[in-house]
PDB file of C-alpha atoms and ligand atoms in Angstrom:
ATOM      1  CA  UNK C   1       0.000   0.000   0.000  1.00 84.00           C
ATOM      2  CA  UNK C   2       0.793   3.402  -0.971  1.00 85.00           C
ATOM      3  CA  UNK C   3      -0.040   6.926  -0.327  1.00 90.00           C
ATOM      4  CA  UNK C   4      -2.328   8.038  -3.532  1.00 92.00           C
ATOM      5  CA  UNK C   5       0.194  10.815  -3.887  1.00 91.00           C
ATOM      6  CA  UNK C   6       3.219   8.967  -4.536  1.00 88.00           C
ATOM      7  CA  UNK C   7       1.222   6.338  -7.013  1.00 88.00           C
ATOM      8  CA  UNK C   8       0.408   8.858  -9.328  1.00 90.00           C
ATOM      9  CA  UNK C   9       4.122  10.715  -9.400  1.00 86.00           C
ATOM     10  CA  UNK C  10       5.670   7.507  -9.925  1.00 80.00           C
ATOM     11  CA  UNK C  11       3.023   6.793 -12.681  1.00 81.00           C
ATOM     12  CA  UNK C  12       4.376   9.607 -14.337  1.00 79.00           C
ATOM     13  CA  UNK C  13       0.927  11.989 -14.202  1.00 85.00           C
ATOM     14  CA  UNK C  14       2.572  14.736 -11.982  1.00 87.00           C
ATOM     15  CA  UNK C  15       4.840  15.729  -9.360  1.00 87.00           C
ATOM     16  CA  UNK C  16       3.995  14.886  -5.791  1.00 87.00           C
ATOM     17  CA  UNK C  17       3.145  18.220  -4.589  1.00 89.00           C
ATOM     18  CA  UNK C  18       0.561  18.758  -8.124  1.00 91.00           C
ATOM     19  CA  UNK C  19      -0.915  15.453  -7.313  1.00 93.00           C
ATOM     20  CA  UNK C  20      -1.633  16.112  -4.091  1.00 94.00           C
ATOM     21  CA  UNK C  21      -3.618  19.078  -5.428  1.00 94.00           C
ATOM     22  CA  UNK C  22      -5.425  17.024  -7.887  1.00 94.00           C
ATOM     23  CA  UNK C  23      -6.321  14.747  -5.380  1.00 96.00           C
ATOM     24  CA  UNK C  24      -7.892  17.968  -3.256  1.00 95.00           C
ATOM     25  CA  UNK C  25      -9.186  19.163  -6.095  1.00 94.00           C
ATOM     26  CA  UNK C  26     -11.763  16.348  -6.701  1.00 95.00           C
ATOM     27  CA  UNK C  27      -9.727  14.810  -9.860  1.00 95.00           C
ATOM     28  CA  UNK C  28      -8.671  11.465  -8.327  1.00 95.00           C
ATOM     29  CA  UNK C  29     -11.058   8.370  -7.741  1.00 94.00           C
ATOM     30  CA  UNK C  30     -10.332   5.094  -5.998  1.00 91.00           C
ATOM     31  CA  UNK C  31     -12.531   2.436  -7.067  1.00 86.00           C
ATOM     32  CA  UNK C  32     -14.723   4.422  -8.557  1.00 89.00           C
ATOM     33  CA  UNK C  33     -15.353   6.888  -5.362  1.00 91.00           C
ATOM     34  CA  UNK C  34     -13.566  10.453  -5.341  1.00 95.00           C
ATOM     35  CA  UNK C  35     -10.614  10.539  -2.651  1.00 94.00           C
ATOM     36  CA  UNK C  36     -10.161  14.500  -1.627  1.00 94.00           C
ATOM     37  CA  UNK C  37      -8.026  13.603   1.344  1.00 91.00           C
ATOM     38  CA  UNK C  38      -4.030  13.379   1.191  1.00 90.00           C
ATOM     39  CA  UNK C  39      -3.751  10.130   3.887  1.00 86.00           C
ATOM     40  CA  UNK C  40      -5.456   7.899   1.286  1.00 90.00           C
ATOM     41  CA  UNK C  41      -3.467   4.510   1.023  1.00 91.00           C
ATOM     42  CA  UNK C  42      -4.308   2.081  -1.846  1.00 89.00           C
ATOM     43  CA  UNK C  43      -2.252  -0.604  -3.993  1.00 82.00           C
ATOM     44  CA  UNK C  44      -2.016  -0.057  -7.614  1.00 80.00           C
ATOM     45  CA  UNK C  45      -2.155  -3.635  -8.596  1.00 72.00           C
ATOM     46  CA  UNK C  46      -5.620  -3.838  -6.601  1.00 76.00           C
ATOM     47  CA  UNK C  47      -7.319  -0.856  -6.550  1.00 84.00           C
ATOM     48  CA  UNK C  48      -8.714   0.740  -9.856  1.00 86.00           C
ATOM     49  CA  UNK C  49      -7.285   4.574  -9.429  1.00 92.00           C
ATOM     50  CA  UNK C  50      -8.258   7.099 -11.981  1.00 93.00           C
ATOM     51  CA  UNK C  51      -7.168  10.606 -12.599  1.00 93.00           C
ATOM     52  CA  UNK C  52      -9.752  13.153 -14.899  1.00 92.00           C
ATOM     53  CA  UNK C  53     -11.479   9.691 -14.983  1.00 91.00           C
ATOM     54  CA  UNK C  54      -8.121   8.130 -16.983  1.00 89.00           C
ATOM     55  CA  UNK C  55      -6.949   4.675 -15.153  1.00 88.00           C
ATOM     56  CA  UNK C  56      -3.692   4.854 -14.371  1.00 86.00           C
ATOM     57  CA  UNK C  57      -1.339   2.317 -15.867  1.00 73.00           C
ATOM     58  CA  UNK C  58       1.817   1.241 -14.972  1.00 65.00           C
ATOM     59  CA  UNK C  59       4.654   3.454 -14.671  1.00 65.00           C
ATOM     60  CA  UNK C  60       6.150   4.546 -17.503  1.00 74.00           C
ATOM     61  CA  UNK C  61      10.011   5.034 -18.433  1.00 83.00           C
ATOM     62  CA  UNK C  62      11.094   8.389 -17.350  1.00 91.00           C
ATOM     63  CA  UNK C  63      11.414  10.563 -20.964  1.00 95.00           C
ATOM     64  CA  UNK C  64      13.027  14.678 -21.205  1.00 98.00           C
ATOM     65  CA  UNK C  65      12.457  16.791 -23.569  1.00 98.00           C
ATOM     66  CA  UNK C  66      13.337  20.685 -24.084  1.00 98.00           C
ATOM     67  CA  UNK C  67      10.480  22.798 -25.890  1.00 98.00           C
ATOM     68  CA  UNK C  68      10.563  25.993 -27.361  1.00 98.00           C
ATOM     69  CA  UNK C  69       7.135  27.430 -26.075  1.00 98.00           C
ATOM     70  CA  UNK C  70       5.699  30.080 -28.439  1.00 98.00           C
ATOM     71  CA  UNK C  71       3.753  32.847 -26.831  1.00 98.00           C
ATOM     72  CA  UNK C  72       0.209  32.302 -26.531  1.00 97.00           C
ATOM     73  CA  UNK C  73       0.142  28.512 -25.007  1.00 97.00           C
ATOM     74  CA  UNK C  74      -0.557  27.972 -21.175  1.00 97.00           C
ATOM     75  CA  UNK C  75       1.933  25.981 -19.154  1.00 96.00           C
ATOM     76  CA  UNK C  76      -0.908  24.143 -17.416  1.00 88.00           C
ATOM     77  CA  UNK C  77      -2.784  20.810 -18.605  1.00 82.00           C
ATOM     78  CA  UNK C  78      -6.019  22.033 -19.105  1.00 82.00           C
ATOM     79  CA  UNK C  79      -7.129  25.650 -19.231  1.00 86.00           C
ATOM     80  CA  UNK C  80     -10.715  26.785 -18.234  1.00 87.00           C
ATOM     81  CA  UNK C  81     -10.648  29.626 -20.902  1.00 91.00           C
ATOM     82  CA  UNK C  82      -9.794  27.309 -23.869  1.00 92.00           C
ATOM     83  CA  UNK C  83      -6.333  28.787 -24.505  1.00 95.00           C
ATOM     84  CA  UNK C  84      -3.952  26.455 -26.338  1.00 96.00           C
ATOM     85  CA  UNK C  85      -1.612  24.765 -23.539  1.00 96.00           C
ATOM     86  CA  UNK C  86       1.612  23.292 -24.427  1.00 97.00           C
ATOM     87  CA  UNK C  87       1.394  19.665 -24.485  1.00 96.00           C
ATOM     88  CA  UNK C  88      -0.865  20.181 -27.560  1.00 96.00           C
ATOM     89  CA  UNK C  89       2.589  21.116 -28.787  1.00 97.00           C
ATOM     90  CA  UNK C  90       3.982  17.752 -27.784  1.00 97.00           C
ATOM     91  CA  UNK C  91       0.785  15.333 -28.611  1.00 93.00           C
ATOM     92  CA  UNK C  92       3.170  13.155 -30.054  1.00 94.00           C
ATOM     93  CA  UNK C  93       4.984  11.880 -27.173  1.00 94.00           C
ATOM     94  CA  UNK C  94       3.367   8.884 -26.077  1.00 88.00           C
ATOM     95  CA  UNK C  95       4.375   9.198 -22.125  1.00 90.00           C
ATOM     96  CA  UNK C  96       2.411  11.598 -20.188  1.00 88.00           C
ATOM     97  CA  UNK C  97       4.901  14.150 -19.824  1.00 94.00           C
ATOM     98  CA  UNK C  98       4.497  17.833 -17.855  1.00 94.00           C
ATOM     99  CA  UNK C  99       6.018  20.992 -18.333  1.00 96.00           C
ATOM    100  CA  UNK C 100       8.813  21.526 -15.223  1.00 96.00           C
ATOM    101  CA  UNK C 101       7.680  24.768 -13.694  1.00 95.00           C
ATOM    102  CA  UNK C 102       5.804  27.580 -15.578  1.00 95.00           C
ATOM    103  CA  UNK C 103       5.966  30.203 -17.916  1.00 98.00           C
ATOM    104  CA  UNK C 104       3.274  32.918 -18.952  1.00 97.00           C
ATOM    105  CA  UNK C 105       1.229  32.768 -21.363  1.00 97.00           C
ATOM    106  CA  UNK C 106       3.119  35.719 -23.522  1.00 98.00           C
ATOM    107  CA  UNK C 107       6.215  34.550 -22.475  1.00 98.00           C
ATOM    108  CA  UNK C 108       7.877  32.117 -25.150  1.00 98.00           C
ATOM    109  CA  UNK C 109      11.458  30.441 -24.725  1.00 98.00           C
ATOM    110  CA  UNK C 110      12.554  27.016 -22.755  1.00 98.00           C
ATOM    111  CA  UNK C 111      10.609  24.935 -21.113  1.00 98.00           C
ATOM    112  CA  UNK C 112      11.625  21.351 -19.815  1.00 98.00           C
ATOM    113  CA  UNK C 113       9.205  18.620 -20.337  1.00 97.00           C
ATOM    114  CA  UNK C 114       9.203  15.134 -18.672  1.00 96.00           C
ATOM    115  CA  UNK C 115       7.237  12.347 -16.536  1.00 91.00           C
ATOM    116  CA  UNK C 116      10.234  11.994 -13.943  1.00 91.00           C
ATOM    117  CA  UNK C 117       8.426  13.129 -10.577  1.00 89.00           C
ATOM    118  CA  UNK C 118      11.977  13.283  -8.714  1.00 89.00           C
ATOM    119  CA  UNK C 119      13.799  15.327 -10.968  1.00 94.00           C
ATOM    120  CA  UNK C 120      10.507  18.187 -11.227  1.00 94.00           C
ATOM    121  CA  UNK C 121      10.623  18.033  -7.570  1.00 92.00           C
ATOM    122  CA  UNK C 122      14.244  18.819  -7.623  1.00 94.00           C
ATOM    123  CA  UNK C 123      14.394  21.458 -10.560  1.00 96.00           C
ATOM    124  CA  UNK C 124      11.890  23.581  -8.605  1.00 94.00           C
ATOM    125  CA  UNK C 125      13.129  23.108  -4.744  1.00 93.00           C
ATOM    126  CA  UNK C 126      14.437  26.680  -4.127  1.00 91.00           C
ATOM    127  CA  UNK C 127      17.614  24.716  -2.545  1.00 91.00           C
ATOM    128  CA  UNK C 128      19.261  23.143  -6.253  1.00 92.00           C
ATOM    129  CA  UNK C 129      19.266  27.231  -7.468  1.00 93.00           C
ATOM    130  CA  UNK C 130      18.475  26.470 -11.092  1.00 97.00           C
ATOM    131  CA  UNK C 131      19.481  29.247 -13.353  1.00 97.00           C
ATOM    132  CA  UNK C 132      17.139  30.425 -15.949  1.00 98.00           C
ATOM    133  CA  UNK C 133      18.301  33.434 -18.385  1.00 98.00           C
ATOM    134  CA  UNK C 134      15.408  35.907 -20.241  1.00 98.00           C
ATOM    135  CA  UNK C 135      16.091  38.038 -22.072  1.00 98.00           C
ATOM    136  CA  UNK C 136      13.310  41.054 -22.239  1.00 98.00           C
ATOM    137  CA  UNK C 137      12.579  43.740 -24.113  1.00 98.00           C
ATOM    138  CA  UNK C 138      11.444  46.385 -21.726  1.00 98.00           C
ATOM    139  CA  UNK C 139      10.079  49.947 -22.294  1.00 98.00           C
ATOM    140  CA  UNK C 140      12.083  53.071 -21.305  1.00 98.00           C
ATOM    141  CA  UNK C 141      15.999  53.718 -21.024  1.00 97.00           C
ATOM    142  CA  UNK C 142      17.532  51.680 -18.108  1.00 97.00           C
ATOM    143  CA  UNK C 143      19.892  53.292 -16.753  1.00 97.00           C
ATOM    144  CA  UNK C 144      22.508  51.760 -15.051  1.00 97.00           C
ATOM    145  CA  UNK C 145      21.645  52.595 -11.244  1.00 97.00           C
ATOM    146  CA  UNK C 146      18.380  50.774 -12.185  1.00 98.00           C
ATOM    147  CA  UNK C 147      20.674  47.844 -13.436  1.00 98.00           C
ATOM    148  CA  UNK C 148      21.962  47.885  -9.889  1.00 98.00           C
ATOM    149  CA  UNK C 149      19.113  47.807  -8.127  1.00 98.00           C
ATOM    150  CA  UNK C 150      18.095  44.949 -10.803  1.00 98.00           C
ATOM    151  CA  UNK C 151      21.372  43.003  -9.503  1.00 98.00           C
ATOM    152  CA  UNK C 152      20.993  43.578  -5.933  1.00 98.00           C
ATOM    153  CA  UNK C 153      17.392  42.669  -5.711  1.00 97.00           C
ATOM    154  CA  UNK C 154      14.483  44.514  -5.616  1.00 98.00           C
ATOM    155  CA  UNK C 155      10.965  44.822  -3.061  1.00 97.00           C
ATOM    156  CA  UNK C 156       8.428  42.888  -4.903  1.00 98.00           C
ATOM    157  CA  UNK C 157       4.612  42.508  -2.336  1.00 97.00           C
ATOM    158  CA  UNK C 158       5.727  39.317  -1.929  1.00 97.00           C
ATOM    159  CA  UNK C 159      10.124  40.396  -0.502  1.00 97.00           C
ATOM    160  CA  UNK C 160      12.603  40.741  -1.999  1.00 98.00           C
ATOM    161  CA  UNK C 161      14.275  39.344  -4.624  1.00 98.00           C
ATOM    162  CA  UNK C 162      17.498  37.350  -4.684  1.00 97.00           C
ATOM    163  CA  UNK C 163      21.256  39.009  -6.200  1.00 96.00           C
ATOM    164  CA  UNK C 164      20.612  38.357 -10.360  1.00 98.00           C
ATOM    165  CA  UNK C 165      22.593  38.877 -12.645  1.00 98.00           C
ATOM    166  CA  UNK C 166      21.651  41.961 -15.264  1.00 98.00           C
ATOM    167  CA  UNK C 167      23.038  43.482 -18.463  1.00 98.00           C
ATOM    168  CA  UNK C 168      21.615  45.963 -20.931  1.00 98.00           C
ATOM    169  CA  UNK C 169      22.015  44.077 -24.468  1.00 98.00           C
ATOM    170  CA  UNK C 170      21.024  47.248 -26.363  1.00 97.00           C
ATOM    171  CA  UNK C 171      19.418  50.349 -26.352  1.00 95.00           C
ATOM    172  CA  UNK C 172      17.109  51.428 -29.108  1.00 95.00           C
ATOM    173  CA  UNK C 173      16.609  55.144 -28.638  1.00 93.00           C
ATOM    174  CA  UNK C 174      14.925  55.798 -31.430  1.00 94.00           C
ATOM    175  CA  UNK C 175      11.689  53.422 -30.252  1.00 95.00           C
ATOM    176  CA  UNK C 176      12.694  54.182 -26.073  1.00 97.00           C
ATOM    177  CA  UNK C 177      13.207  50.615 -26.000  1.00 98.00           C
ATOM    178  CA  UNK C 178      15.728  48.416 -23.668  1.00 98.00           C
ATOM    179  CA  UNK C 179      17.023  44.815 -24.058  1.00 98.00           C
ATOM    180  CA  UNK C 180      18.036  43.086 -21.031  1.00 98.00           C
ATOM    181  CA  UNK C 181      19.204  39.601 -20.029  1.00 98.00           C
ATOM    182  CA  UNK C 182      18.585  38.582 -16.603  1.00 98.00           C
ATOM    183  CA  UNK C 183      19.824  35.373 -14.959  1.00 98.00           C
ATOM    184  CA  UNK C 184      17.541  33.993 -11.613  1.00 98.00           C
ATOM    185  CA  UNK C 185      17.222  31.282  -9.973  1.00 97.00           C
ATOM    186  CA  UNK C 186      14.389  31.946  -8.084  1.00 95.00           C
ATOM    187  CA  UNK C 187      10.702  31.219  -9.456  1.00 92.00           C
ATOM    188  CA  UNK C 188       8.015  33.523  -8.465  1.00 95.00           C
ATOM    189  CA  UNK C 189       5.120  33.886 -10.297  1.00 95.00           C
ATOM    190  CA  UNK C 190       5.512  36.834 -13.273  1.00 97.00           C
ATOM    191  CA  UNK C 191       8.975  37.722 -11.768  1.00 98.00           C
ATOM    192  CA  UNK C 192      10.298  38.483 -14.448  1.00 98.00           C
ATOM    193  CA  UNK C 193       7.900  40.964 -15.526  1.00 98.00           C
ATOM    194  CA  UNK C 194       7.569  42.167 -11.826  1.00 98.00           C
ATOM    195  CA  UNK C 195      10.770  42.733 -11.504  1.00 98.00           C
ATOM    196  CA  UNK C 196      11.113  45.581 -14.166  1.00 98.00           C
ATOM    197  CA  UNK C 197       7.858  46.809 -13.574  1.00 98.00           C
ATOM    198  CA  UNK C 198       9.406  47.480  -9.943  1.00 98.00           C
ATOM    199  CA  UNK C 199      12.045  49.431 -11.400  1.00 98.00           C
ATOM    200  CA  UNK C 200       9.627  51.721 -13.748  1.00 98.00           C
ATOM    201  CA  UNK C 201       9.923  49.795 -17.053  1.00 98.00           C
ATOM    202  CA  UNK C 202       7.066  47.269 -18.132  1.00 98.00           C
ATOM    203  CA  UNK C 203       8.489  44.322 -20.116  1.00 98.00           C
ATOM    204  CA  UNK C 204       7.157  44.206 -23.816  1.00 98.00           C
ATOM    205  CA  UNK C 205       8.395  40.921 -24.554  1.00 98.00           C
ATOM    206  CA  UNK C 206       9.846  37.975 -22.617  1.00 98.00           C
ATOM    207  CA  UNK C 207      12.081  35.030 -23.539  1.00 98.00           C
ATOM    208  CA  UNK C 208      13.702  32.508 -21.904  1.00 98.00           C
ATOM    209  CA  UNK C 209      16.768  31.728 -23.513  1.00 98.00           C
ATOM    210  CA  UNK C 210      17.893  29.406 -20.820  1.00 98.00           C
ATOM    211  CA  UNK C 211      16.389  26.648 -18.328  1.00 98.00           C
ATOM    212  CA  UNK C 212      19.565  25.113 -15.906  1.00 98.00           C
ATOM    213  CA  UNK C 213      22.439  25.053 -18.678  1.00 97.00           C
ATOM    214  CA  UNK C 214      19.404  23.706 -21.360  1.00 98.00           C
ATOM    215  CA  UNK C 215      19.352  26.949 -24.193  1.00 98.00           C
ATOM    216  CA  UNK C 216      17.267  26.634 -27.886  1.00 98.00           C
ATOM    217  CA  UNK C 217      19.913  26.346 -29.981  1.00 97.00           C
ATOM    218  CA  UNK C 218      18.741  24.471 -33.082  1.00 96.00           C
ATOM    219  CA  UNK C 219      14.994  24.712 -31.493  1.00 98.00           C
ATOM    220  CA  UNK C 220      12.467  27.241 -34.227  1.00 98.00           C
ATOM    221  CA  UNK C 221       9.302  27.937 -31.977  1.00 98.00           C
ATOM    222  CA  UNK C 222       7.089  25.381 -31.221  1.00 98.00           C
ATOM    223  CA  UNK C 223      10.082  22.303 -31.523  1.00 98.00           C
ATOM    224  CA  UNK C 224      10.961  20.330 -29.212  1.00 98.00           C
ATOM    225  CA  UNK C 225      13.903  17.731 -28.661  1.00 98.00           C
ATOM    226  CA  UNK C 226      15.096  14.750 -26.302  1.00 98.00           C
ATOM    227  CA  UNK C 227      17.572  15.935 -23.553  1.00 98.00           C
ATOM    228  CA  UNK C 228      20.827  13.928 -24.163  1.00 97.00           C
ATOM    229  CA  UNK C 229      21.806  10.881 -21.172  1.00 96.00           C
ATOM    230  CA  UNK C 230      24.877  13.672 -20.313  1.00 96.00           C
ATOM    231  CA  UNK C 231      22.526  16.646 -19.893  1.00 98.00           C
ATOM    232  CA  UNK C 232      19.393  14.146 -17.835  1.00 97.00           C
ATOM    233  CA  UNK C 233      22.998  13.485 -15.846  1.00 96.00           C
ATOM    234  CA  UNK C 234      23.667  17.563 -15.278  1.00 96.00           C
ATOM    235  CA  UNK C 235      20.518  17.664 -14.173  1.00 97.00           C
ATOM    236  CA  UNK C 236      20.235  14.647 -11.796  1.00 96.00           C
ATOM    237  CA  UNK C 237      23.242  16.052 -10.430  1.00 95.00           C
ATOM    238  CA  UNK C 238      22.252  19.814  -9.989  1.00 95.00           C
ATOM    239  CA  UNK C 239      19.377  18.579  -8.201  1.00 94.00           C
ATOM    240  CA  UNK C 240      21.359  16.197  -6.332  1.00 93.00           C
ATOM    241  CA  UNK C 241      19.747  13.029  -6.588  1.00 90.00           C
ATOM    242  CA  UNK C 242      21.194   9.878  -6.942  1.00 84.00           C
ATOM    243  CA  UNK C 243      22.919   8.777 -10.187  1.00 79.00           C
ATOM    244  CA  UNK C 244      19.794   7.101 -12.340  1.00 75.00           C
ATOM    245  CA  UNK C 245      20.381   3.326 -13.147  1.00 58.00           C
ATOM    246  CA  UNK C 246      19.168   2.923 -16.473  1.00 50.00           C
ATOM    247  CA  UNK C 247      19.203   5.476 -19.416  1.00 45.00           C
ATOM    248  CA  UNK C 248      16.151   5.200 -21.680  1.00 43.00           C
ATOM    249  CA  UNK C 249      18.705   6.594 -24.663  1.00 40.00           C
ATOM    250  CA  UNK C 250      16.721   9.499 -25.886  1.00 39.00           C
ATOM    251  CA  UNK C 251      19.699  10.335 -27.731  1.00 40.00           C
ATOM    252  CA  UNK C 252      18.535   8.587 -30.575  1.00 39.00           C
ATOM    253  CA  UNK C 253      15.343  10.251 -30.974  1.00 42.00           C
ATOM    254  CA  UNK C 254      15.254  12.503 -33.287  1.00 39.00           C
ATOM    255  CA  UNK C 255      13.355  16.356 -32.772  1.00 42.00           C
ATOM    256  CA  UNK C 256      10.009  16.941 -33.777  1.00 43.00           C
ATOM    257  CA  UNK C 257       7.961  19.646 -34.834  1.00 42.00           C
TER     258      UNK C 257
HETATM  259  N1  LIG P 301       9.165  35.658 -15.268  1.00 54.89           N
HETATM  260  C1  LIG P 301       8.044  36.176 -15.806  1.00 54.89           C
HETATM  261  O1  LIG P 301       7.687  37.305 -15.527  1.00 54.89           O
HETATM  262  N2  LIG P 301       7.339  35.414 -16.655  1.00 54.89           N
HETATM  263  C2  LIG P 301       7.701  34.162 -17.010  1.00 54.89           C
HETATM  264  O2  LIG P 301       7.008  33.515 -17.805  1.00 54.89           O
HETATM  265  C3  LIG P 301       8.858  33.644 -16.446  1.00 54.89           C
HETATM  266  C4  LIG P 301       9.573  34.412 -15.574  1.00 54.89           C
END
């Protein structure tokens, strides 16, 4: 017997922490009967457990992929509005993989995809410090004491933010337009965007260039590639988990549209 929980992250569906919210949520039955609370046991070789009424089948190998999200898809499964969400951009991966993390709906750029509960646990623990570089297109001349304060951190309503690293790209006077590139590793909600906003100039455009080490080179919007065994490694490693035993070579594959 297991907790519900940890059935469905090792099935692959989510991480722990999301699949405890399904299961609050209302979206996970046992036997047929909805289970809303998180102490739930049950044995996935007895007990029929379904999630948005889908039976949940054996685990499946862990798979990694790197997407180039465009603007204008939503980084969750299902949207209430309708809006296009990102695994319609991966419908032909077989697994039931999940975007690690989030990014806006404007924003386009990397995004890592994958079934492996343990290392989207890991990626978004505040502890392993992932890096992720944008690069943003904000309005107004930044000057460089706002650079500074960019760096140091700045007083968002929900504290402050950590030391980043900031540098003006270019300046386009003519259209009182800045390019930035900021390097994070912390993951607020909009921070980004929050961030300049905070120092008096509202981002026009947002793009993550890079997601721990992982950038889009060779990646046109919308494409998406396996992660090679060295860079699943980098990652199990900058999350500091234990070495994995098998690698499902995903090497070979080749990237899709
Ligand atoms: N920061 C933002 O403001 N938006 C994103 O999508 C990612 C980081």
């Amino acid at each position: 017997m297991e907790r519900l929980q940890k059935i469905i992250s090792h099935a692959g569906i989510a991480s722990r922490r999301a699949a405890e919210q399904m299961i609050v949520d209302g979206r996970v039955k046992v036997d047929g009967v909805v289970v809303r609370e998180l102490g739930i046991q049950a044995d996935p070789d007895v007990n029929v457990i379904e999630v948005d009424g889908k039976k949940i089948e054996r685990a499946e190998s862990p798979v990694y992929f790197l997407l180039y999200k465009p603007k204008g898809y939503v980084t969750t499964a299902k949207d209430e509005r309708g809006r296009k969400t990102v695994l319609d951009l991966v419908s032909d991966v077989k697994e039931r993989i999940y975007p690690v993390g989030r990014l806006d709906y404007g924003t386009e750029g990397a995004l890592l995809m994958t079934n492996d509960g343990a290392l989207t646990n890991a990626m978004l623990h505040p502890k392993s410090e992932v890096h992720k570089t944008y690069l943003a297109r904000v309005d107004g001349f930044v000057s460089l004491a706002e650079v500074q304060k960019l760096r140091h951190g700045v007083e968002l309503e929900d504290g402050m933010t950590s030391p980043a690293r900031v540098k003006i790209v270019e300046r386009d006077e003519k259209n009182d337009v800045t390019k930035l590139e900021l390097t994070i590793h912390e993951g607020r909600n909009r921070q980004v965007r929050r961030m300049c906003e905070a120092v008096g100039h509202p981002v026009i455009n947002l793009k993550r260039t890079e997601f721990a080490g992982l950038n889009l080179s060779g990646l046109k919007r919308g494409e998406y590639r396996p992660l090679t065994d060295s860079e699943i490694d980098y990652l199990y490693e900058l999350g500091n988990l234990p070495q994995r035993s098998a690698s499902p070579s995903a090497d070979k594959e080749k990237s899709k549209k």
